[in-house]
Amino acid sequence: MQKNGAEDWTLGINKDRGMALKFQSKMRLVYIVLGIMSSFILGYLYYSTSMDKIYRHEMSSLTVSVEQLKNQYDEMIETMKDVSYYLLSDPDIMHNFWNFPDVSQQAVSKIQHRKL
């Protein structure tokens, strides 16, 4: 064995080289951990931006669908208003509406008379 410690061969292992392997192993481990952490961070950033884009796209699609349904229902209500205004403006129909209970009473009495 040499006293200067540059190469100390014990059982065929160079202690300086053994230290170098430990340092290389530590460096590999650090690079692996940094690589995994950076891939997680980049993956999260990609996921969050993708989800934001998907959310904005779905909201715009829903906005268009809601606007179409609103227009469709507004048009349907407008036609119903037109028909109801027409019916309410007709004096004969209004007279029948006001006399409807009398007409129904007469119909009930006719039905009861037929049963007898």
CSV table of N, CA, C and O in Angstrom, one decimal:
chain,number,residue,atom,x,y,z
A,1,MET,N,0.8,-1.2,0.0
A,1,MET,CA,0.0,0.0,0.0
A,1,MET,C,0.9,1.2,0.0
A,1,MET,O,1.9,1.3,0.7
A,2,GLN,N,0.4,2.2,-0.8
A,2,GLN,CA,1.2,3.4,-0.8
A,2,GLN,C,0.7,4.4,0.2
A,2,GLN,O,-0.5,4.4,0.5
A,3,LYS,N,1.5,5.2,0.7
A,3,LYS,CA,1.1,6.2,1.8
A,3,LYS,C,0.6,7.5,1.2
A,3,LYS,O,-0.1,8.2,1.9
A,4,ASN,N,0.8,7.8,-0.1
A,4,ASN,CA,0.4,9.1,-0.6
A,4,ASN,C,-1.1,9.1,-0.9
A,4,ASN,O,-1.7,10.2,-1.1
A,5,GLY,N,-1.8,8.0,-1.0
A,5,GLY,CA,-3.3,7.9,-1.1
A,5,GLY,C,-3.8,8.1,-2.5
A,5,GLY,O,-5.0,8.2,-2.7
A,6,ALA,N,-2.9,8.3,-3.5
A,6,ALA,CA,-3.3,8.5,-4.9
A,6,ALA,C,-4.0,7.3,-5.4
A,6,ALA,O,-5.1,7.4,-6.0
A,7,GLU,N,-3.4,6.1,-5.2
A,7,GLU,CA,-4.1,4.9,-5.6
A,7,GLU,C,-3.9,3.9,-4.5
A,7,GLU,O,-2.8,3.4,-4.2
A,8,ASP,N,-4.9,3.7,-3.8
A,8,ASP,CA,-4.9,2.7,-2.7
A,8,ASP,C,-5.7,1.5,-3.1
A,8,ASP,O,-6.9,1.5,-3.2
A,9,TRP,N,-5.0,0.5,-3.5
A,9,TRP,CA,-5.6,-0.8,-4.0
A,9,TRP,C,-5.9,-1.7,-2.8
A,9,TRP,O,-5.0,-2.2,-2.2
A,10,THR,N,-7.1,-1.8,-2.4
A,10,THR,CA,-7.5,-2.8,-1.4
A,10,THR,C,-8.5,-3.7,-2.0
A,10,THR,O,-9.5,-3.3,-2.4
A,11,LEU,N,-8.2,-5.0,-2.0
A,11,LEU,CA,-9.1,-6.0,-2.6
A,11,LEU,C,-9.4,-5.7,-4.0
A,11,LEU,O,-10.4,-5.9,-4.5
A,12,GLY,N,-8.5,-5.1,-4.8
A,12,GLY,CA,-8.6,-4.8,-6.2
A,12,GLY,C,-9.5,-3.7,-6.5
A,12,GLY,O,-9.9,-3.5,-7.7
A,13,ILE,N,-9.8,-2.8,-5.6
A,13,ILE,CA,-10.7,-1.7,-5.8
A,13,ILE,C,-9.9,-0.4,-5.6
A,13,ILE,O,-9.3,-0.2,-4.6
A,14,ASN,N,-9.9,0.5,-6.6
A,14,ASN,CA,-9.3,1.7,-6.5
A,14,ASN,C,-10.2,2.7,-5.7
A,14,ASN,O,-11.3,3.0,-6.2
A,15,LYS,N,-9.8,3.1,-4.6
A,15,LYS,CA,-10.7,4.0,-3.8
A,15,LYS,C,-11.0,5.3,-4.4
A,15,LYS,O,-12.2,5.8,-4.3
A,16,ASP,N,-10.1,5.9,-5.2
A,16,ASP,CA,-10.4,7.1,-5.9
A,16,ASP,C,-11.4,6.9,-7.0
A,16,ASP,O,-12.3,7.7,-7.2
A,17,ARG,N,-11.3,5.8,-7.7
A,17,ARG,CA,-12.2,5.4,-8.7
A,17,ARG,C,-13.6,5.1,-8.1
A,17,ARG,O,-14.7,5.4,-8.6
A,18,GLY,N,-13.6,4.5,-6.9
A,18,GLY,CA,-14.9,4.2,-6.2
A,18,GLY,C,-15.6,5.5,-5.8
A,18,GLY,O,-16.8,5.6,-5.9
A,19,MET,N,-14.9,6.5,-5.4
A,19,MET,CA,-15.4,7.8,-5.1
A,19,MET,C,-16.0,8.4,-6.4
A,19,MET,O,-17.0,9.1,-6.3
A,20,ALA,N,-15.3,8.2,-7.5
A,20,ALA,CA,-15.7,8.8,-8.7
A,20,ALA,C,-17.0,8.2,-9.2
A,20,ALA,O,-17.9,8.8,-9.7
A,21,LEU,N,-17.2,6.9,-9.0
A,21,LEU,CA,-18.4,6.2,-9.3
A,21,LEU,C,-19.6,6.7,-8.5
A,21,LEU,O,-20.7,6.9,-8.9
A,22,LYS,N,-19.3,6.9,-7.2
A,22,LYS,CA,-20.3,7.5,-6.4
A,22,LYS,C,-20.7,8.8,-6.8
A,22,LYS,O,-21.9,9.2,-6.9
A,23,PHE,N,-19.8,9.7,-7.2
A,23,PHE,CA,-20.1,11.0,-7.7
A,23,PHE,C,-20.9,10.9,-9.0
A,23,PHE,O,-21.8,11.7,-9.2
A,24,GLN,N,-20.5,10.0,-9.9
A,24,GLN,CA,-21.2,9.9,-11.2
A,24,GLN,C,-22.6,9.4,-10.9
A,24,GLN,O,-23.5,9.8,-11.6
A,25,SER,N,-22.7,8.5,-9.9
A,25,SER,CA,-24.1,8.0,-9.6
A,25,SER,C,-25.0,9.1,-9.1
A,25,SER,O,-26.1,9.2,-9.4
A,26,LYS,N,-24.3,9.9,-8.2
A,26,LYS,CA,-25.1,11.0,-7.7
A,26,LYS,C,-25.5,12.0,-8.8
A,26,LYS,O,-26.6,12.5,-8.8
A,27,MET,N,-24.6,12.3,-9.7
A,27,MET,CA,-24.9,13.2,-10.8
A,27,MET,C,-26.0,12.6,-11.7
A,27,MET,O,-26.9,13.3,-12.1
A,28,ARG,N,-25.9,11.3,-12.0
A,28,ARG,CA,-27.0,10.7,-12.7
A,28,ARG,C,-28.3,10.8,-12.0
A,28,ARG,O,-29.4,11.1,-12.6
A,29,LEU,N,-28.3,10.5,-10.7
A,29,LEU,CA,-29.5,10.6,-9.9
A,29,LEU,C,-30.1,12.0,-10.0
A,29,LEU,O,-31.3,12.2,-10.2
A,30,VAL,N,-29.2,13.0,-9.8
A,30,VAL,CA,-29.7,14.4,-9.9
A,30,VAL,C,-30.3,14.8,-11.2
A,30,VAL,O,-31.3,15.4,-11.3
A,31,TYR,N,-29.6,14.3,-12.3
A,31,TYR,CA,-30.1,14.6,-13.7
A,31,TYR,C,-31.5,13.9,-13.9
A,31,TYR,O,-32.4,14.4,-14.5
A,32,ILE,N,-31.6,12.7,-13.4
A,32,ILE,CA,-32.8,11.9,-13.6
A,32,ILE,C,-33.9,12.6,-12.8
A,32,ILE,O,-35.0,12.8,-13.3
A,33,VAL,N,-33.7,13.1,-11.6
A,33,VAL,CA,-34.7,13.8,-10.8
A,33,VAL,C,-35.1,15.1,-11.5
A,33,VAL,O,-36.3,15.4,-11.6
A,34,LEU,N,-34.1,15.8,-11.9
A,34,LEU,CA,-34.4,17.1,-12.6
A,34,LEU,C,-35.2,16.8,-13.9
A,34,LEU,O,-36.1,17.6,-14.2
A,35,GLY,N,-34.8,15.8,-14.6
A,35,GLY,CA,-35.6,15.4,-15.8
A,35,GLY,C,-37.0,15.1,-15.5
A,35,GLY,O,-38.0,15.5,-16.2
A,36,ILE,N,-37.2,14.3,-14.5
A,36,ILE,CA,-38.6,13.9,-14.1
A,36,ILE,C,-39.4,15.1,-13.6
A,36,ILE,O,-40.5,15.3,-14.0
A,37,MET,N,-38.7,16.0,-12.8
A,37,MET,CA,-39.4,17.1,-12.3
A,37,MET,C,-39.8,18.1,-13.5
A,37,MET,O,-40.9,18.6,-13.5
A,38,SER,N,-38.9,18.3,-14.4
A,38,SER,CA,-39.2,19.2,-15.5
A,38,SER,C,-40.3,18.6,-16.4
A,38,SER,O,-41.1,19.3,-16.9
A,39,SER,N,-40.3,17.2,-16.6
A,39,SER,CA,-41.3,16.6,-17.4
A,39,SER,C,-42.7,16.8,-16.7
A,39,SER,O,-43.7,17.0,-17.4
A,40,PHE,N,-42.7,16.7,-15.4
A,40,PHE,CA,-44.0,16.9,-14.6
A,40,PHE,C,-44.5,18.3,-14.8
A,40,PHE,O,-45.6,18.6,-15.0
A,41,ILE,N,-43.5,19.3,-14.7
A,41,ILE,CA,-43.9,20.7,-14.8
A,41,ILE,C,-44.4,21.0,-16.2
A,41,ILE,O,-45.4,21.6,-16.3
A,42,LEU,N,-43.7,20.5,-17.2
A,42,LEU,CA,-44.1,20.8,-18.6
A,42,LEU,C,-45.4,20.1,-18.9
A,42,LEU,O,-46.3,20.6,-19.6
A,43,GLY,N,-45.6,18.9,-18.3
A,43,GLY,CA,-46.9,18.2,-18.5
A,43,GLY,C,-48.0,18.9,-17.9
A,43,GLY,O,-49.1,19.0,-18.4
A,44,TYR,N,-47.8,19.5,-16.7
A,44,TYR,CA,-48.9,20.2,-16.0
A,44,TYR,C,-49.2,21.5,-16.8
A,44,TYR,O,-50.4,21.8,-16.9
A,45,LEU,N,-48.2,22.2,-17.3
A,45,LEU,CA,-48.4,23.4,-18.1
A,45,LEU,C,-49.2,23.1,-19.3
A,45,LEU,O,-50.1,23.8,-19.7
A,46,TYR,N,-48.8,22.0,-20.0
A,46,TYR,CA,-49.5,21.6,-21.2
A,46,TYR,C,-51.0,21.2,-20.9
A,46,TYR,O,-51.9,21.6,-21.6
A,47,TYR,N,-51.2,20.5,-19.8
A,47,TYR,CA,-52.5,20.1,-19.4
A,47,TYR,C,-53.4,21.3,-19.1
A,47,TYR,O,-54.5,21.4,-19.6
A,48,SER,N,-52.8,22.3,-18.3
A,48,SER,CA,-53.6,23.4,-18.0
A,48,SER,C,-53.9,24.3,-19.2
A,48,SER,O,-55.1,24.8,-19.3
A,49,THR,N,-53.0,24.5,-20.1
A,49,THR,CA,-53.3,25.3,-21.3
A,49,THR,C,-54.3,24.6,-22.2
A,49,THR,O,-55.2,25.2,-22.8
A,50,SER,N,-54.1,23.2,-22.3
A,50,SER,CA,-55.1,22.5,-23.1
A,50,SER,C,-56.5,22.5,-22.5
A,50,SER,O,-57.5,22.7,-23.2
A,51,MET,N,-56.6,22.4,-21.2
A,51,MET,CA,-57.9,22.5,-20.6
A,51,MET,C,-58.5,23.9,-20.7
A,51,MET,O,-59.7,24.0,-20.9
A,52,ASP,N,-57.7,24.9,-20.7
A,52,ASP,CA,-58.2,26.3,-20.9
A,52,ASP,C,-58.8,26.4,-22.3
A,52,ASP,O,-59.8,27.0,-22.5
A,53,LYS,N,-58.0,25.9,-23.3
A,53,LYS,CA,-58.5,26.0,-24.7
A,53,LYS,C,-59.8,25.2,-24.9
A,53,LYS,O,-60.7,25.6,-25.6
A,54,ILE,N,-59.8,24.0,-24.3
A,54,ILE,CA,-61.0,23.1,-24.4
A,54,ILE,C,-62.2,23.8,-23.8
A,54,ILE,O,-63.3,23.9,-24.3
A,55,TYR,N,-62.0,24.4,-22.6
A,55,TYR,CA,-63.1,25.1,-21.9
A,55,TYR,C,-63.6,26.3,-22.7
A,55,TYR,O,-64.8,26.5,-22.8
A,56,ARG,N,-62.7,27.1,-23.3
A,56,ARG,CA,-63.1,28.3,-24.1
A,56,ARG,C,-63.8,27.8,-25.3
A,56,ARG,O,-64.9,28.4,-25.7
A,57,HIS,N,-63.4,26.7,-25.9
A,57,HIS,CA,-64.1,26.2,-27.1
A,57,HIS,C,-65.5,25.7,-26.8
A,57,HIS,O,-66.4,26.0,-27.5
A,58,GLU,N,-65.6,25.0,-25.7
A,58,GLU,CA,-66.9,24.5,-25.3
A,58,GLU,C,-67.8,25.6,-24.9
A,58,GLU,O,-69.0,25.6,-25.2
A,59,MET,N,-67.3,26.6,-24.2
A,59,MET,CA,-68.2,27.8,-23.9
A,59,MET,C,-68.6,28.5,-25.1
A,59,MET,O,-69.8,28.9,-25.2
A,60,SER,N,-67.8,28.7,-26.1
A,60,SER,CA,-68.2,29.3,-27.3
A,60,SER,C,-69.3,28.5,-28.1
A,60,SER,O,-70.2,29.0,-28.6
A,61,SER,N,-69.1,27.2,-28.1
A,61,SER,CA,-70.1,26.3,-28.7
A,61,SER,C,-71.4,26.4,-27.9
A,61,SER,O,-72.5,26.4,-28.6
A,62,LEU,N,-71.4,26.4,-26.6
A,62,LEU,CA,-72.6,26.5,-25.8
A,62,LEU,C,-73.2,27.8,-26.0
A,62,LEU,O,-74.5,27.9,-26.1
A,63,THR,N,-72.5,28.9,-26.2
A,63,THR,CA,-73.0,30.2,-26.4
A,63,THR,C,-73.8,30.2,-27.7
A,63,THR,O,-74.9,30.8,-27.8
A,64,VAL,N,-73.2,29.7,-28.7
A,64,VAL,CA,-73.8,29.6,-30.1
A,64,VAL,C,-75.1,28.8,-30.0
A,64,VAL,O,-76.2,29.2,-30.5
A,65,SER,N,-75.1,27.6,-29.3
A,65,SER,CA,-76.3,26.8,-29.2
A,65,SER,C,-77.4,27.5,-28.4
A,65,SER,O,-78.6,27.5,-28.8
A,66,VAL,N,-77.0,28.2,-27.3
A,66,VAL,CA,-78.0,28.9,-26.5
A,66,VAL,C,-78.6,30.0,-27.3
A,66,VAL,O,-79.8,30.3,-27.2
A,67,GLU,N,-77.8,30.7,-28.1
A,67,GLU,CA,-78.3,31.8,-28.9
A,67,GLU,C,-79.3,31.3,-29.9
A,67,GLU,O,-80.3,31.9,-30.2
A,68,GLN,N,-79.0,30.2,-30.5
A,68,GLN,CA,-79.9,29.6,-31.5
A,68,GLN,C,-81.2,29.2,-30.9
A,68,GLN,O,-82.3,29.4,-31.4
A,69,LEU,N,-81.1,28.5,-29.7
A,69,LEU,CA,-82.3,28.1,-29.0
A,69,LEU,C,-83.2,29.3,-28.6
A,69,LEU,O,-84.4,29.3,-28.7
A,70,LYS,N,-82.5,30.4,-28.1
A,70,LYS,CA,-83.2,31.6,-27.7
A,70,LYS,C,-83.9,32.2,-28.9
A,70,LYS,O,-85.1,32.6,-28.7
A,71,ASN,N,-83.3,32.3,-30.0
A,71,ASN,CA,-83.9,32.8,-31.2
A,71,ASN,C,-85.1,32.0,-31.6
A,71,ASN,O,-86.2,32.5,-32.0
A,72,GLN,N,-84.9,30.6,-31.5
A,72,GLN,CA,-86.0,29.7,-31.9
A,72,GLN,C,-87.2,29.9,-31.0
A,72,GLN,O,-88.4,30.0,-31.5
A,73,TYR,N,-87.0,30.0,-29.7
A,73,TYR,CA,-88.1,30.1,-28.8
A,73,TYR,C,-88.7,31.5,-28.9
A,73,TYR,O,-89.9,31.7,-28.7
A,74,ASP,N,-87.9,32.5,-29.1
A,74,ASP,CA,-88.5,33.9,-29.3
A,74,ASP,C,-89.4,33.9,-30.5
A,74,ASP,O,-90.5,34.5,-30.5
A,75,GLU,N,-89.0,33.3,-31.6
A,75,GLU,CA,-89.8,33.2,-32.8
A,75,GLU,C,-91.1,32.4,-32.5
A,75,GLU,O,-92.2,32.8,-33.0
A,76,MET,N,-91.0,31.3,-31.8
A,76,MET,CA,-92.2,30.5,-31.4
A,76,MET,C,-93.1,31.3,-30.6
A,76,MET,O,-94.3,31.3,-30.8
A,77,ILE,N,-92.6,32.1,-29.6
A,77,ILE,CA,-93.4,32.9,-28.7
A,77,ILE,C,-94.1,34.0,-29.5
A,77,ILE,O,-95.2,34.4,-29.3
A,78,GLU,N,-93.3,34.6,-30.4
A,78,GLU,CA,-93.9,35.7,-31.2
A,78,GLU,C,-95.1,35.2,-32.1
A,78,GLU,O,-96.1,35.9,-32.2
A,79,THR,N,-94.9,34.0,-32.7
A,79,THR,CA,-96.1,33.5,-33.4
A,79,THR,C,-97.3,33.2,-32.5
A,79,THR,O,-98.4,33.4,-32.9
A,80,MET,N,-97.0,32.7,-31.3
A,80,MET,CA,-98.1,32.5,-30.4
A,80,MET,C,-98.8,33.8,-30.0
A,80,MET,O,-100.0,33.8,-29.8
A,81,LYS,N,-98.0,34.8,-29.8
A,81,LYS,CA,-98.5,36.1,-29.5
A,81,LYS,C,-99.4,36.6,-30.6
A,81,LYS,O,-100.5,37.2,-30.4
A,82,ASP,N,-98.9,36.5,-31.8
A,82,ASP,CA,-99.7,36.9,-33.0
A,82,ASP,C,-101.1,36.2,-33.0
A,82,ASP,O,-102.1,36.8,-33.2
A,83,VAL,N,-101.1,34.9,-32.8
A,83,VAL,CA,-102.3,34.1,-32.8
A,83,VAL,C,-103.2,34.5,-31.7
A,83,VAL,O,-104.4,34.7,-31.9
A,84,SER,N,-102.7,34.7,-30.5
A,84,SER,CA,-103.5,35.0,-29.3
A,84,SER,C,-104.1,36.5,-29.5
A,84,SER,O,-105.2,36.7,-29.2
A,85,TYR,N,-103.3,37.4,-30.0
A,85,TYR,CA,-103.8,38.7,-30.3
A,85,TYR,C,-104.9,38.7,-31.3
A,85,TYR,O,-105.9,39.4,-31.2
A,86,TYR,N,-104.8,37.9,-32.3
A,86,TYR,CA,-105.8,37.7,-33.4
A,86,TYR,C,-107.1,37.2,-32.7
A,86,TYR,O,-108.2,37.7,-33.0
A,87,LEU,N,-106.9,36.1,-31.9
A,87,LEU,CA,-108.1,35.5,-31.3
A,87,LEU,C,-108.8,36.5,-30.3
A,87,LEU,O,-110.0,36.6,-30.2
A,88,LEU,N,-108.0,37.3,-29.6
A,88,LEU,CA,-108.6,38.2,-28.6
A,88,LEU,C,-109.2,39.4,-29.3
A,88,LEU,O,-110.0,40.1,-28.7
A,89,SER,N,-108.8,39.7,-30.5
A,89,SER,CA,-109.3,40.9,-31.2
A,89,SER,C,-110.6,40.5,-31.9
A,89,SER,O,-111.3,41.4,-32.3
A,90,ASP,N,-110.9,39.3,-32.1
A,90,ASP,CA,-112.2,38.9,-32.7
A,90,ASP,C,-113.3,38.9,-31.7
A,90,ASP,O,-113.3,38.2,-30.7
A,91,PRO,N,-114.3,39.7,-32.0
A,91,PRO,CA,-115.5,39.9,-31.0
A,91,PRO,C,-116.3,38.6,-30.9
A,91,PRO,O,-116.8,38.3,-29.8
A,92,ASP,N,-116.5,37.8,-31.9
A,92,ASP,CA,-117.2,36.6,-31.8
A,92,ASP,C,-116.5,35.6,-30.9
A,92,ASP,O,-117.2,35.0,-30.0
A,93,ILE,N,-115.2,35.5,-31.0
A,93,ILE,CA,-114.5,34.6,-30.1
A,93,ILE,C,-114.5,35.1,-28.7
A,93,ILE,O,-114.7,34.3,-27.8
A,94,MET,N,-114.4,36.4,-28.5
A,94,MET,CA,-114.4,36.9,-27.1
A,94,MET,C,-115.8,36.7,-26.5
A,94,MET,O,-115.9,36.4,-25.3
A,95,HIS,N,-116.9,36.8,-27.3
A,95,HIS,CA,-118.2,36.6,-26.8
A,95,HIS,C,-118.3,35.1,-26.4
A,95,HIS,O,-118.9,34.8,-25.3
A,96,ASN,N,-117.8,34.2,-27.2
A,96,ASN,CA,-117.8,32.8,-26.8
A,96,ASN,C,-117.0,32.5,-25.6
A,96,ASN,O,-117.4,31.6,-24.8
A,97,PHE,N,-115.9,33.2,-25.4
A,97,PHE,CA,-115.1,33.0,-24.2
A,97,PHE,C,-115.9,33.4,-22.9
A,97,PHE,O,-115.9,32.7,-21.9
A,98,TRP,N,-116.6,34.5,-23.1
A,98,TRP,CA,-117.3,35.0,-21.9
A,98,TRP,C,-118.6,34.2,-21.6
A,98,TRP,O,-119.0,34.0,-20.5
A,99,ASN,N,-119.1,33.6,-22.6
A,99,ASN,CA,-120.3,32.7,-22.5
A,99,ASN,C,-120.0,31.2,-22.3
A,99,ASN,O,-120.8,30.4,-22.4
A,100,PHE,N,-118.7,30.9,-22.3
A,100,PHE,CA,-118.3,29.5,-22.2
A,100,PHE,C,-118.9,28.7,-21.0
A,100,PHE,O,-119.3,27.6,-21.2
A,101,PRO,N,-119.0,29.3,-19.8
A,101,PRO,CA,-119.6,28.5,-18.7
A,101,PRO,C,-121.0,28.2,-19.0
A,101,PRO,O,-121.5,27.1,-18.7
A,102,ASP,N,-121.8,29.1,-19.7
A,102,ASP,CA,-123.1,28.8,-20.0
A,102,ASP,C,-123.2,27.7,-21.0
A,102,ASP,O,-124.1,26.8,-20.9
A,103,VAL,N,-122.3,27.7,-22.0
A,103,VAL,CA,-122.3,26.6,-23.1
A,103,VAL,C,-122.0,25.3,-22.4
A,103,VAL,O,-122.6,24.3,-22.7
A,104,SER,N,-121.0,25.3,-21.5
A,104,SER,CA,-120.7,24.0,-20.9
A,104,SER,C,-121.8,23.5,-20.0
A,104,SER,O,-122.1,22.3,-19.9
A,105,GLN,N,-122.5,24.4,-19.4
A,105,GLN,CA,-123.7,23.9,-18.5
A,105,GLN,C,-124.8,23.4,-19.4
A,105,GLN,O,-125.4,22.4,-19.1
A,106,GLN,N,-125.0,24.0,-20.6
A,106,GLN,CA,-126.0,23.5,-21.5
A,106,GLN,C,-125.6,22.1,-22.0
A,106,GLN,O,-126.4,21.2,-22.2
A,107,ALA,N,-124.3,21.9,-22.3
A,107,ALA,CA,-123.8,20.6,-22.8
A,107,ALA,C,-124.0,19.5,-21.8
A,107,ALA,O,-124.4,18.4,-22.0
A,108,VAL,N,-123.7,19.9,-20.5
A,108,VAL,CA,-123.9,18.9,-19.4
A,108,VAL,C,-125.3,18.5,-19.2
A,108,VAL,O,-125.7,17.3,-19.1
A,109,SER,N,-126.2,19.5,-19.3
A,109,SER,CA,-127.6,19.2,-19.2
A,109,SER,C,-128.2,18.4,-20.3
A,109,SER,O,-129.0,17.5,-20.1
A,110,LYS,N,-127.6,18.6,-21.6
A,110,LYS,CA,-128.0,17.8,-22.7
A,110,LYS,C,-127.6,16.3,-22.5
A,110,LYS,O,-128.3,15.4,-22.8
A,111,ILE,N,-126.3,16.2,-22.0
A,111,ILE,CA,-125.8,14.8,-21.8
A,111,ILE,C,-126.6,14.1,-20.7
A,111,ILE,O,-127.0,12.9,-20.9
A,112,GLN,N,-127.0,14.8,-19.7
A,112,GLN,CA,-127.8,14.2,-18.6
A,112,GLN,C,-129.2,13.9,-19.1
A,112,GLN,O,-129.7,12.9,-18.7
A,113,HIS,N,-129.7,14.7,-20.0
A,113,HIS,CA,-131.1,14.5,-20.5
A,113,HIS,C,-131.1,13.2,-21.4
A,113,HIS,O,-132.0,12.4,-21.4
A,114,ARG,N,-130.0,13.0,-22.1
A,114,ARG,CA,-129.9,11.8,-23.0
A,114,ARG,C,-129.8,10.5,-22.2
A,114,ARG,O,-130.3,9.5,-22.6
A,115,LYS,N,-129.1,10.6,-21.0
A,115,LYS,CA,-129.0,9.4,-20.2
A,115,LYS,C,-130.3,9.0,-19.6
A,115,LYS,O,-130.5,7.8,-19.4
A,116,LEU,N,-131.2,9.9,-19.4
A,116,LEU,CA,-132.5,9.6,-18.8
A,116,LEU,C,-133.4,9.0,-19.9
A,116,LEU,O,-133.9,8.1,-20.2
